[in-house]
Coordinates of C-alpha atoms and ligand atoms in Angstrom, one line a residue:
M395 CA 18.8 18.1 49.7
L396 CA 18.2 16.7 46.2
D397 CA 17.5 19.2 43.5
R398 CA 14.3 19.0 41.5
K399 CA 15.8 17.1 38.6
E400 CA 17.2 14.4 40.9
R401 CA 14.0 14.0 42.7
M402 CA 12.1 13.3 39.5
S403 CA 11.4 9.6 39.1
T404 CA 10.5 7.5 36.1
V405 CA 8.1 4.6 36.1
D406 CA 6.1 2.5 33.6
A407 CA 2.8 3.6 35.1
V408 CA 1.4 6.2 37.4
I409 CA -1.9 5.0 39.0
V410 CA -4.2 7.6 40.5
G411 CA -6.2 6.2 43.4
A412 CA -5.9 3.2 45.8
G413 CA -9.4 1.9 45.8
F414 CA -10.3 -1.5 44.4
S415 CA -9.1 -0.5 40.9
G416 CA -5.8 1.0 41.9
L417 CA -4.9 -2.0 44.2
Y418 CA -5.6 -4.6 41.6
L419 CA -3.8 -2.6 38.9
L420 CA -0.7 -2.3 41.1
H421 CA -0.8 -6.0 41.8
R422 CA -1.1 -7.0 38.2
L423 CA 1.4 -4.5 36.7
R424 CA 4.0 -5.4 39.3
G425 CA 3.4 -9.1 38.7
L426 CA 4.1 -8.5 35.0
G427 CA 7.4 -6.8 35.7
F428 CA 6.3 -3.2 35.3
T429 CA 7.2 -0.4 37.7
A430 CA 4.3 1.6 39.0
R431 CA 3.5 4.2 41.6
V432 CA 0.2 4.9 43.1
F433 CA -0.9 8.3 44.4
E434 CA -3.8 8.4 46.9
R435 CA -5.4 11.4 48.5
G436 CA -6.6 9.5 51.6
D437 CA -4.3 8.1 54.3
G438 CA -5.4 4.6 53.6
V439 CA -6.6 2.2 50.9
G440 CA -10.2 1.5 50.0
G441 CA -11.4 4.5 47.9
T442 CA -15.2 4.7 48.2
W443 CA -15.1 2.6 51.2
Y444 CA -12.4 4.7 52.8
W445 CA -14.4 7.9 52.4
N446 CA -18.1 6.8 52.9
R447 CA -18.0 6.0 56.6
Y448 CA -21.4 7.4 57.4
P449 CA -23.5 5.4 59.9
G450 CA -25.4 2.7 57.9
A451 CA -23.1 2.6 54.9
R452 CA -23.4 -0.7 53.3
C453 CA -23.0 -2.3 49.8
D454 CA -26.1 -3.0 47.8
V455 CA -24.4 -5.9 45.9
E456 CA -24.3 -9.2 47.8
S457 CA -21.0 -9.8 49.6
M458 CA -20.3 -13.1 47.9
Q459 CA -20.4 -11.2 44.6
Y460 CA -18.8 -7.9 45.6
S461 CA -15.2 -9.1 46.0
Y462 CA -12.2 -9.8 43.8
S463 CA -12.1 -13.0 41.8
F464 CA -8.5 -12.9 40.7
D465 CA -7.1 -15.0 43.5
E466 CA -8.7 -18.3 44.3
K467 CA -7.1 -18.6 47.7
L468 CA -8.3 -15.1 48.7
Q469 CA -11.9 -15.8 47.7
Q470 CA -11.9 -19.1 49.5
E471 CA -10.3 -17.8 52.7
W472 CA -12.2 -14.5 53.1
H473 CA -15.3 -14.7 55.2
W474 CA -18.0 -12.0 54.9
P475 CA -20.1 -11.8 58.1
E476 CA -23.3 -10.6 56.4
K477 CA -25.3 -11.1 53.2
F478 CA -24.8 -7.4 52.4
S479 CA -21.5 -6.1 53.8
A480 CA -21.2 -3.0 56.0
Q481 CA -18.6 -0.4 55.1
P482 CA -16.2 -1.4 57.9
D483 CA -16.1 -5.0 56.6
I484 CA -15.4 -3.9 53.0
L485 CA -12.7 -1.5 54.2
A486 CA -11.1 -4.3 56.2
Y487 CA -11.1 -6.4 53.1
A488 CA -9.4 -3.7 51.0
E489 CA -6.8 -3.3 53.8
H490 CA -6.3 -7.1 53.9
V491 CA -5.7 -7.2 50.2
A492 CA -3.2 -4.4 50.4
E493 CA -1.3 -6.2 53.1
R494 CA -1.6 -9.7 51.6
F495 CA -0.1 -8.6 48.3
D496 CA 2.3 -6.2 49.8
L497 CA 0.9 -3.2 47.9
T498 CA 1.3 -0.3 50.3
K499 CA 5.0 0.1 49.7
D500 CA 4.3 1.5 46.3
I501 CA 1.5 3.8 47.4
D502 CA 2.0 7.5 48.3
F503 CA -0.8 8.3 50.7
E504 CA -2.2 11.8 51.4
T505 CA -0.9 12.8 48.0
E506 CA -3.0 14.3 45.3
V507 CA -2.1 14.4 41.6
N508 CA -2.6 18.0 40.5
T509 CA -1.4 18.0 36.9
A510 CA -0.6 15.4 34.2
C511 CA 0.7 16.5 30.8
F512 CA 1.6 14.4 27.9
D513 CA 5.0 15.4 26.5
E514 CA 4.9 14.7 22.8
R515 CA 8.7 14.8 22.5
T516 CA 9.4 12.2 25.1
R517 CA 6.1 10.3 24.8
R518 CA 5.8 10.3 28.5
W519 CA 3.2 11.7 31.0
K520 CA 4.6 14.3 33.3
V521 CA 2.8 14.0 36.5
E522 CA 3.0 16.5 39.4
T523 CA 1.6 16.0 42.9
D524 CA 0.6 18.5 45.5
S525 CA 3.8 17.7 47.4
G526 CA 5.6 19.1 44.4
E527 CA 7.0 15.8 43.3
K528 CA 7.3 15.2 39.5
V529 CA 7.1 11.7 38.0
N530 CA 7.5 10.6 34.4
A531 CA 5.4 7.7 33.3
Q532 CA 4.7 6.0 30.0
H533 CA 1.2 5.2 31.1
L534 CA -1.2 7.3 33.2
I535 CA -4.1 5.3 34.7
M536 CA -7.0 7.0 36.4
A537 CA -8.3 4.6 39.0
T538 CA -10.2 7.5 40.7
G539 CA -13.7 5.9 40.9
C540 CA -17.0 7.1 39.5
I541 CA -18.5 8.7 42.6
S542 CA -15.7 10.3 44.5
T543 CA -16.2 14.0 44.3
A544 CA -18.7 14.9 47.1
Q545 CA -21.1 17.8 46.4
I546 CA -22.5 20.2 48.9
P547 CA -25.1 22.3 47.1
E548 CA -24.6 26.1 47.0
I549 CA -27.3 27.1 49.4
D550 CA -27.4 30.7 50.6
G551 CA -25.9 31.2 54.0
L552 CA -23.8 28.0 54.0
S553 CA -20.9 29.7 55.8
D554 CA -23.3 31.4 58.3
Y555 CA -24.2 28.1 59.9
R556 CA -22.5 27.6 63.3
G557 CA -23.4 24.0 64.0
S558 CA -21.5 20.9 62.7
T559 CA -21.9 19.9 59.0
Y560 CA -21.1 16.5 57.5
H561 CA -21.2 15.0 54.0
T562 CA -21.8 11.3 53.8
G563 CA -19.0 10.9 51.2
R564 CA -16.4 12.6 53.5
W565 CA -17.4 11.3 56.8
P566 CA -14.9 11.7 59.8
H567 CA -12.8 8.8 60.8
E568 CA -13.7 9.1 64.5
K569 CA -17.2 8.2 65.6
V570 CA -19.6 11.2 65.6
D571 CA -21.8 11.2 68.7
F572 CA -25.3 12.5 67.8
T573 CA -26.8 11.6 71.1
G574 CA -29.3 14.2 72.2
Q575 CA -28.9 16.3 69.0
R576 CA -31.5 17.7 66.6
I577 CA -30.2 17.0 63.2
A578 CA -31.1 17.7 59.6
V579 CA -30.5 15.3 56.7
I580 CA -30.6 16.8 53.3
G581 CA -30.9 14.3 50.4
T582 CA -32.7 11.0 50.0
G583 CA -30.5 9.0 47.6
S584 CA -28.8 5.7 48.5
S585 CA -26.6 7.4 51.1
G586 CA -29.5 9.3 52.8
I587 CA -31.7 6.3 52.8
Q588 CA -29.0 4.2 54.4
T589 CA -28.0 6.7 57.1
I590 CA -31.4 8.1 58.1
P591 CA -32.6 5.0 60.0
V592 CA -29.3 4.7 61.9
L593 CA -29.2 8.4 62.8
A594 CA -32.8 8.3 64.0
E595 CA -31.8 5.6 66.6
E596 CA -29.2 7.9 68.0
A597 CA -30.3 11.5 67.6
A598 CA -33.0 13.2 69.7
H599 CA -34.6 14.4 66.5
V600 CA -34.1 14.0 62.7
T601 CA -35.7 16.2 60.1
V602 CA -35.3 14.9 56.5
F603 CA -35.4 17.4 53.7
Q604 CA -36.5 15.6 50.6
R605 CA -36.4 17.0 47.1
T606 CA -37.2 13.8 45.2
P607 CA -38.5 10.6 46.8
N608 CA -36.7 7.4 45.9
Y609 CA -37.8 3.9 45.2
S610 CA -36.2 1.6 47.8
I611 CA -36.3 -2.1 48.2
P612 CA -35.5 -3.8 51.6
S613 CA -32.2 -5.5 51.6
Q614 CA -33.5 -8.3 53.9
N615 CA -29.9 -8.4 55.1
E616 CA -29.0 -11.2 57.4
P617 CA -25.9 -12.8 58.9
M618 CA -24.1 -14.9 56.3
Q619 CA -25.6 -18.4 56.2
P620 CA -22.9 -21.0 56.2
K621 CA -24.7 -23.1 53.6
Y622 CA -25.1 -20.2 51.3
E623 CA -21.4 -19.2 51.7
A624 CA -20.3 -22.8 51.1
S625 CA -22.5 -23.1 47.9
W626 CA -20.7 -20.1 46.5
K627 CA -17.3 -21.2 47.5
A628 CA -17.8 -24.7 46.0
N629 CA -18.6 -23.1 42.6
Y630 CA -16.8 -19.8 42.8
T631 CA -14.9 -20.1 39.5
A632 CA -18.0 -21.0 37.5
K633 CA -20.2 -18.5 39.2
R634 CA -17.7 -15.7 38.6
Q635 CA -17.5 -16.6 35.0
E636 CA -21.3 -16.5 34.7
M637 CA -21.4 -13.1 36.4
R638 CA -19.0 -11.6 33.8
Y639 CA -21.5 -12.3 31.0
T640 CA -24.7 -11.1 32.7
G641 CA -26.4 -7.8 32.2
H642 CA -25.2 -6.2 35.4
G643 CA -22.3 -8.3 36.4
S644 CA -24.1 -10.2 39.2
L645 CA -26.3 -13.2 39.5
K646 CA -29.8 -11.9 40.1
D647 CA -32.0 -14.5 38.6
L648 CA -33.6 -12.5 35.8
N649 CA -37.2 -13.6 35.0
D650 CA -36.9 -13.5 31.2
K651 CA -40.5 -12.6 30.6
S652 CA -42.3 -9.3 30.0
A653 CA -44.3 -7.9 32.8
M654 CA -47.3 -7.4 30.4
S655 CA -47.2 -11.0 29.4
A656 CA -48.1 -11.9 32.9
D657 CA -51.6 -11.3 34.4
E658 CA -52.2 -9.1 37.4
N659 CA -52.1 -12.0 39.9
E660 CA -48.8 -13.3 38.5
R661 CA -47.2 -9.9 38.6
Q662 CA -48.3 -9.3 42.2
K663 CA -47.0 -12.7 43.2
T664 CA -43.7 -12.1 41.5
Y665 CA -43.2 -8.6 42.9
T666 CA -44.2 -9.9 46.4
E667 CA -41.7 -12.8 46.2
R668 CA -38.9 -10.5 45.0
W669 CA -39.7 -7.9 47.7
K670 CA -39.4 -10.6 50.3
I671 CA -36.1 -11.8 49.0
G672 CA -34.9 -8.2 48.9
G673 CA -32.2 -6.4 47.0
A674 CA -31.8 -5.1 43.5
G675 CA -33.1 -8.4 42.1
F676 CA -36.5 -6.7 42.3
L677 CA -35.7 -5.0 39.0
A678 CA -35.1 -8.4 37.5
S679 CA -38.8 -9.4 38.3
F680 CA -39.5 -9.1 34.5
N681 CA -37.2 -8.5 31.6
D682 CA -38.6 -5.2 30.3
L683 CA -39.0 -3.0 33.4
L684 CA -36.4 -0.6 32.1
F685 CA -37.6 -0.6 28.5
S686 CA -41.4 -0.4 28.7
Q687 CA -43.2 2.4 30.5
E688 CA -46.3 0.2 30.8
S689 CA -44.3 -2.6 32.4
N690 CA -42.4 -0.3 34.6
D691 CA -45.6 1.3 35.9
T692 CA -46.7 -2.0 37.4
A693 CA -43.4 -2.3 39.4
S694 CA -43.4 1.3 40.4
E695 CA -47.0 1.1 41.6
F696 CA -46.2 -2.1 43.6
V697 CA -43.4 -0.2 45.5
R698 CA -45.7 2.7 46.1
Q699 CA -48.2 0.3 47.6
Q700 CA -45.6 -1.1 49.9
I701 CA -44.7 2.4 51.1
R702 CA -48.3 3.1 51.8
K703 CA -48.6 -0.1 53.8
I704 CA -45.4 0.6 55.9
V705 CA -45.8 4.3 56.6
K706 CA -48.6 5.0 59.1
S707 CA -49.2 8.7 58.2
P708 CA -51.0 8.7 54.8
K709 CA -49.6 12.2 54.1
T710 CA -46.0 11.2 54.8
A711 CA -46.5 8.0 52.8
E712 CA -47.7 10.0 49.7
L713 CA -44.6 12.3 50.0
L714 CA -42.3 9.3 50.2
A715 CA -44.0 7.5 47.2
P716 CA -42.0 8.4 44.0
K717 CA -44.3 9.4 41.1
T718 CA -42.2 11.5 38.7
Y719 CA -39.9 9.0 37.1
P720 CA -39.9 5.2 36.4
I721 CA -38.5 2.8 39.0
G722 CA -34.8 2.0 38.3
T723 CA -34.1 5.0 36.2
K724 CA -32.5 6.7 39.2
R725 CA -30.2 4.3 41.0
I726 CA -32.5 1.9 42.9
C727 CA -31.9 2.1 46.7
I728 CA -31.6 -0.8 49.0
D729 CA -32.4 -0.1 52.6
S730 CA -32.7 -1.5 56.1
G731 CA -35.9 -0.2 57.6
Y732 CA -36.0 3.2 55.8
F733 CA -39.7 3.7 55.3
E734 CA -40.4 2.2 58.8
T735 CA -38.2 5.0 60.2
Y736 CA -40.9 7.6 59.4
N737 CA -43.2 5.9 61.9
R738 CA -40.9 7.1 64.7
D739 CA -41.9 10.1 66.8
N740 CA -38.5 11.7 66.4
V741 CA -38.4 11.8 62.6
D742 CA -40.1 14.4 60.4
L743 CA -40.1 14.7 56.6
V744 CA -40.1 18.1 54.9
D745 CA -40.9 18.1 51.2
I746 CA -38.8 20.6 49.3
S747 CA -39.7 19.5 45.8
E748 CA -41.6 22.7 45.0
E749 CA -39.7 25.2 47.1
P750 CA -35.9 24.7 47.8
I751 CA -34.3 25.4 51.2
E752 CA -34.3 29.1 51.3
R753 CA -31.0 29.5 53.2
L754 CA -28.9 28.4 56.1
T755 CA -28.8 30.5 59.3
P756 CA -26.3 30.5 62.2
T757 CA -28.6 28.1 64.0
G758 CA -30.2 26.0 61.3
L759 CA -32.0 26.7 58.1
I760 CA -35.2 28.3 56.6
A761 CA -37.5 26.3 54.5
H762 CA -41.1 27.1 53.5
G763 CA -40.6 30.4 55.4
K764 CA -40.1 28.5 58.7
A765 CA -36.9 28.6 60.8
F766 CA -35.5 25.2 61.9
K767 CA -32.8 24.8 64.5
F768 CA -30.2 22.1 64.3
D769 CA -27.1 21.0 66.1
S770 CA -25.8 19.2 63.0
I771 CA -26.6 19.1 59.3
V772 CA -25.8 16.0 57.3
F773 CA -25.5 16.5 53.6
A774 CA -26.4 13.3 51.7
T775 CA -26.4 15.3 48.5
G776 CA -24.3 13.1 46.3
F777 CA -21.4 13.5 43.9
D778 CA -20.1 15.1 40.7
A779 CA -20.2 11.6 39.3
M780 CA -18.1 10.0 36.5
T781 CA -16.4 13.2 35.2
G782 CA -15.9 15.4 38.3
T783 CA -12.9 13.5 39.7
L784 CA -11.2 13.3 36.3
F785 CA -11.6 17.0 35.9
N786 CA -10.1 17.7 39.3
V787 CA -6.7 16.7 37.8
D788 CA -5.5 19.1 35.1
I789 CA -5.0 16.5 32.4
R790 CA -3.5 17.7 29.2
G791 CA -3.0 15.5 26.1
R792 CA -1.6 16.2 22.7
A793 CA -1.1 19.9 21.8
G794 CA -1.9 20.9 25.4
L795 CA -5.6 20.0 25.0
T796 CA -7.3 19.6 28.4
L797 CA -9.7 16.7 29.1
K798 CA -12.2 19.4 30.3
Q799 CA -11.9 21.2 26.9
K800 CA -12.4 18.0 25.0
W801 CA -15.3 16.9 27.1
Y802 CA -17.1 20.3 27.3
A803 CA -20.3 18.8 25.8
G804 CA -20.0 15.5 27.7
P805 CA -17.5 12.7 28.1
R806 CA -16.0 11.3 24.8
T807 CA -14.3 7.9 25.2
Y808 CA -13.7 4.8 23.2
L809 CA -15.2 2.0 25.4
G810 CA -14.9 4.2 28.5
L811 CA -11.2 3.2 28.5
M812 CA -9.4 5.9 26.5
S813 CA -10.0 9.2 24.8
E814 CA -8.5 10.4 21.5
A815 CA -5.7 13.0 21.9
F816 CA -4.7 11.5 25.3
P817 CA -2.2 8.8 24.4
N818 CA -1.5 6.1 27.0
L819 CA -4.1 7.6 29.3
F820 CA -6.4 4.8 30.6
M821 CA -9.5 5.2 32.7
I822 CA -10.8 2.4 34.9
T823 CA -14.6 2.2 34.6
G824 CA -14.6 5.5 32.8
P825 CA -17.7 7.1 31.3
G826 CA -19.0 5.1 28.3
S827 CA -18.4 1.8 30.1
P828 CA -20.9 -0.2 32.2
S829 CA -19.2 1.1 35.4
V830 CA -21.9 2.3 37.8
K831 CA -24.5 0.3 36.0
S832 CA -22.8 -2.9 37.0
N833 CA -21.3 -4.7 39.9
M834 CA -18.3 -2.5 40.2
M835 CA -15.9 -5.3 41.2
V836 CA -16.7 -7.2 37.9
S837 CA -16.2 -4.1 35.8
I838 CA -13.0 -3.0 37.7
E839 CA -11.4 -6.4 37.2
Q840 CA -12.3 -6.4 33.5
H841 CA -10.9 -3.0 32.9
V842 CA -7.7 -3.7 34.9
D843 CA -7.2 -6.9 32.9
F844 CA -7.8 -5.0 29.6
V845 CA -5.4 -2.2 30.5
T846 CA -2.6 -4.5 31.8
E847 CA -3.0 -6.8 28.8
S848 CA -2.8 -3.8 26.4
I849 CA 0.4 -2.7 28.1
V850 CA 1.8 -6.2 27.8
Y851 CA 0.8 -6.3 24.1
M852 CA 2.6 -3.0 23.6
R853 CA 5.7 -4.5 25.2
Q854 CA 5.6 -7.6 23.2
H855 CA 5.2 -5.8 19.9
G856 CA 7.7 -3.0 20.6
L857 CA 4.9 -0.4 20.7
E858 CA 5.2 2.8 22.7
V859 CA 2.0 4.8 22.2
M860 CA -1.6 3.6 22.2
E861 CA -4.6 5.9 21.4
P862 CA -8.1 5.4 20.1
E863 CA -9.0 6.5 16.6
L864 CA -11.3 9.4 16.5
A865 CA -13.9 7.7 14.2
A866 CA -14.0 4.6 16.6
E867 CA -14.5 6.9 19.5
D868 CA -17.3 9.0 17.8
D869 CA -19.1 5.7 16.9
W870 CA -18.8 4.5 20.5
V871 CA -20.1 7.8 21.9
D872 CA -23.1 7.6 19.6
H873 CA -23.7 3.9 20.4
V874 CA -23.7 4.7 24.2
Q875 CA -26.4 7.3 23.7
E876 CA -28.4 5.3 21.2
T877 CA -28.4 2.4 23.7
A878 CA -29.5 4.6 26.5
N879 CA -32.2 6.2 24.4
K880 CA -33.8 2.8 23.8
T881 CA -34.4 2.5 27.6
L882 CA -36.4 4.6 30.1
F883 CA -33.2 5.9 31.8
P884 CA -33.2 9.4 30.1
R885 CA -36.6 10.1 31.7
A886 CA -35.2 10.7 35.1
N887 CA -33.2 13.6 36.4
S888 CA -30.4 11.4 37.7
W889 CA -26.7 11.8 38.3
Y890 CA -26.3 9.2 35.5
M891 CA -27.5 12.0 33.3
G892 CA -25.4 14.7 35.0
A893 CA -28.7 16.3 36.1
N894 CA -27.6 16.8 39.8
I895 CA -24.9 19.3 38.9
P896 CA -25.9 22.7 37.7
G897 CA -24.6 23.4 34.2
K898 CA -23.3 19.8 33.6
P899 CA -24.1 18.5 30.1
R900 CA -27.2 16.3 30.1
L901 CA -26.5 12.9 28.6
F902 CA -26.4 9.3 29.8
M903 CA -22.8 8.7 31.0
P904 CA -22.5 4.9 31.7
Y905 CA -22.9 2.3 29.0
I906 CA -26.2 0.4 29.5
G907 CA -25.8 -2.2 26.8
G908 CA -24.9 -4.8 29.5
V909 CA -21.8 -6.1 31.1
G910 CA -21.6 -9.3 29.1
T911 CA -22.3 -7.6 25.8
Y912 CA -19.7 -5.0 26.6
R913 CA -17.1 -7.6 27.6
K914 CA -17.7 -9.6 24.3
K915 CA -17.3 -6.3 22.4
C916 CA -13.9 -5.7 24.1
E917 CA -12.9 -9.3 23.4
E918 CA -13.7 -8.9 19.7
I919 CA -11.8 -5.7 19.5
V920 CA -8.7 -7.3 21.0
A921 CA -9.1 -10.3 18.8
E922 CA -9.1 -8.0 15.8
N923 CA -5.7 -6.5 16.9
Y924 CA -7.2 -3.8 19.0
K925 CA -9.6 -2.5 16.3
G926 CA -10.3 1.2 16.7
F927 CA -7.0 1.8 18.5
H928 CA -3.8 2.8 16.8
F929 CA -0.3 2.2 18.1
K930 CA 3.0 3.8 17.4
P931 CA 6.3 1.9 17.6
A932 CA 9.1 3.7 19.4
A933 CA 11.2 4.0 16.2
A934 CA 8.3 5.4 14.1
V935 CA 7.5 8.1 16.7
A936 CA 11.2 9.1 17.0
A937 CA 11.5 9.2 13.2
A938 CA 8.4 11.4 12.9
E939 CA 9.9 14.1 15.2
Ligands
LIG540 O1 -26.3 10.7 46.1 P1 -27.5 10.9 45.2 P2 -26.0 9.4 47.1 N1 -31.3 20.4 47.9 O2 -27.0 11.8 44.1 C1 -30.5 15.5 47.0 C2 -23.8 5.0 45.3 N2 -24.0 4.6 46.6 O3 -24.7 9.8 47.8 O4 -32.9 13.5 43.6 C3 -31.9 19.3 48.3 O5 -28.1 9.6 44.7 C4 -30.9 14.8 45.7 O6 -32.2 15.2 45.3 P3 -32.6 15.0 43.8 C5 -25.0 4.8 44.4 O7 -24.6 4.5 43.1 C6 -24.2 3.2 46.8 O8 -27.2 9.1 47.9 O9 -31.4 15.4 42.9 N3 -31.6 18.1 48.0 C7 -30.9 13.3 46.2 O10 -32.0 13.0 47.0 C8 -25.7 6.0 44.5 O11 -26.6 6.3 43.5 C9 -24.5 2.8 48.0 O12 -33.8 15.8 43.6 C10 -30.6 17.9 47.2 C11 -29.6 13.4 47.2 O13 -29.4 14.7 47.5 C12 -24.6 7.0 44.5 O14 -23.6 6.4 45.3 C13 -24.6 3.6 49.1 C14 -29.8 19.0 46.7 C15 -28.4 12.9 46.5 O15 -28.6 11.6 46.1 C16 -24.9 8.4 45.0 O16 -25.7 8.2 46.2 C17 -24.5 5.0 48.9 C18 -30.2 20.3 47.1 N4 -29.6 21.4 46.6 C19 -24.2 5.4 47.6 N5 -28.8 18.5 45.9 C20 -24.6 1.3 48.1 O17 -23.9 0.5 47.7 C21 -28.9 17.2 45.9 N6 -30.0 16.8 46.7 C22 -25.8 1.0 48.9

């Protein structure tokens, strides 16, 4: 048996996570002649799409836009069966990419990175996994995704419950058969809204526990139309380029006009047309829906009216109609028959906005003083987003500072890519970048390209260490908050604000200045020799010791 020292390996980069970020990173770094190892806690690739296997899981970005753009042959050859892809199709795509580019040989599955410490003497990250393996790497790249740490709320009696429990973000691999069951769904975010209609078709009875109603737009999903697919494929390069400089990284046909500059008739006509088209393009009905409360009110009211038209019980419709925050300031939901589901005889809605679930019991739960019995409880209760997964790894930078210590009052990054005191640590779609406020595929590709090009730059210039300057980082953190404060986003208790996790600092985590604006900013910084970053050549670091 090898001793510990002999087992230790050395690579240029350790990548944590084999979702879309980790896969593309590995492909690019290897192609540029770097050595890399990927550690992935799941037993397969796909990240979000590996874990979120709940019935009804589907992407809310159109298939033609939610895919890699880096390989022309791949984008021409791949066929998406539906306008909005279901989870199994996206997972199949991730698996295809891994196979096509021969990526799995450098991925350790079912392996979690526990600790990562920057050794100032060797200028290397010392990474240790849960299998006890130690790896030295010049670069540590967190490709862990923004919404990967599932949250089950601390409700009293959780361990007393004897039935089956599920979390949408950790769904079993084998099919769960709910036939004949009475089930509870707790949570009505994107995941709950997608899964409730599908569960209602299968289970004997579904009781939905809703703390906050959500605005949801019908996806108007349909099989992929050959003409539509062909029109994208004929112009893929140009369309992808256009997407990269839009506000959200996707082509949504923004109506560049204020809602208040239109009269009531025009607004109704616009909203009705967008509702019929479906999808998140509804928020692009006018250009100021996320900036002006008055404009936003018109769109919010339109959606409430649709809910009242769809849901037959006026009482249930009122409970489902969001009134406490502006539309779009919590992640907009895209559904397939969500509101219609409440017209079924086997679906009930329980409002827990005023009074939380009291506790779980061996047979179900107690809410409003009433005991409910359930065979299964589905938690659609979300994630410790953006920072939770980074904190799950004990990351220690210079002088042993932990990331958690540095970010105690909220994440501090330069461009959402790096954090001062953590040399050569990169984050893909980290807090402070457009990340979850964008088409993730566009943001992932941009960050992977930025990181790999930075590493190439270092190699070309004989540089060994890269780190943001504290002043540049402070300015960026302020800019991220100032940008958010000019919008309506801070008015909602959303996971963007960390509001779903008790005790989490309350501030807007993603960068809302726009995907195109952000990309141009990154391009300018690179053109100015990586303004705001400083580098150390190998010799200078050694001499300073
Ligand atoms: O999680 P969420 P999600 N008692 O945090 C409720 C992406 N995504 O998994 O709003 C009772 O949005 C909570 O209530 P409240 C997308 O970015 C994308 O649905 O905090 N209820 C809320 O209703 C999305 O935004 C896709 O008052 C409790 C729900 O649980 C993100 O993932 C599909 C509670 C959590 O909603 C997360 O979505 C799915 C408690 N103690 C997800 N704690 C697509 O691409 C929480 N809740 C379509």
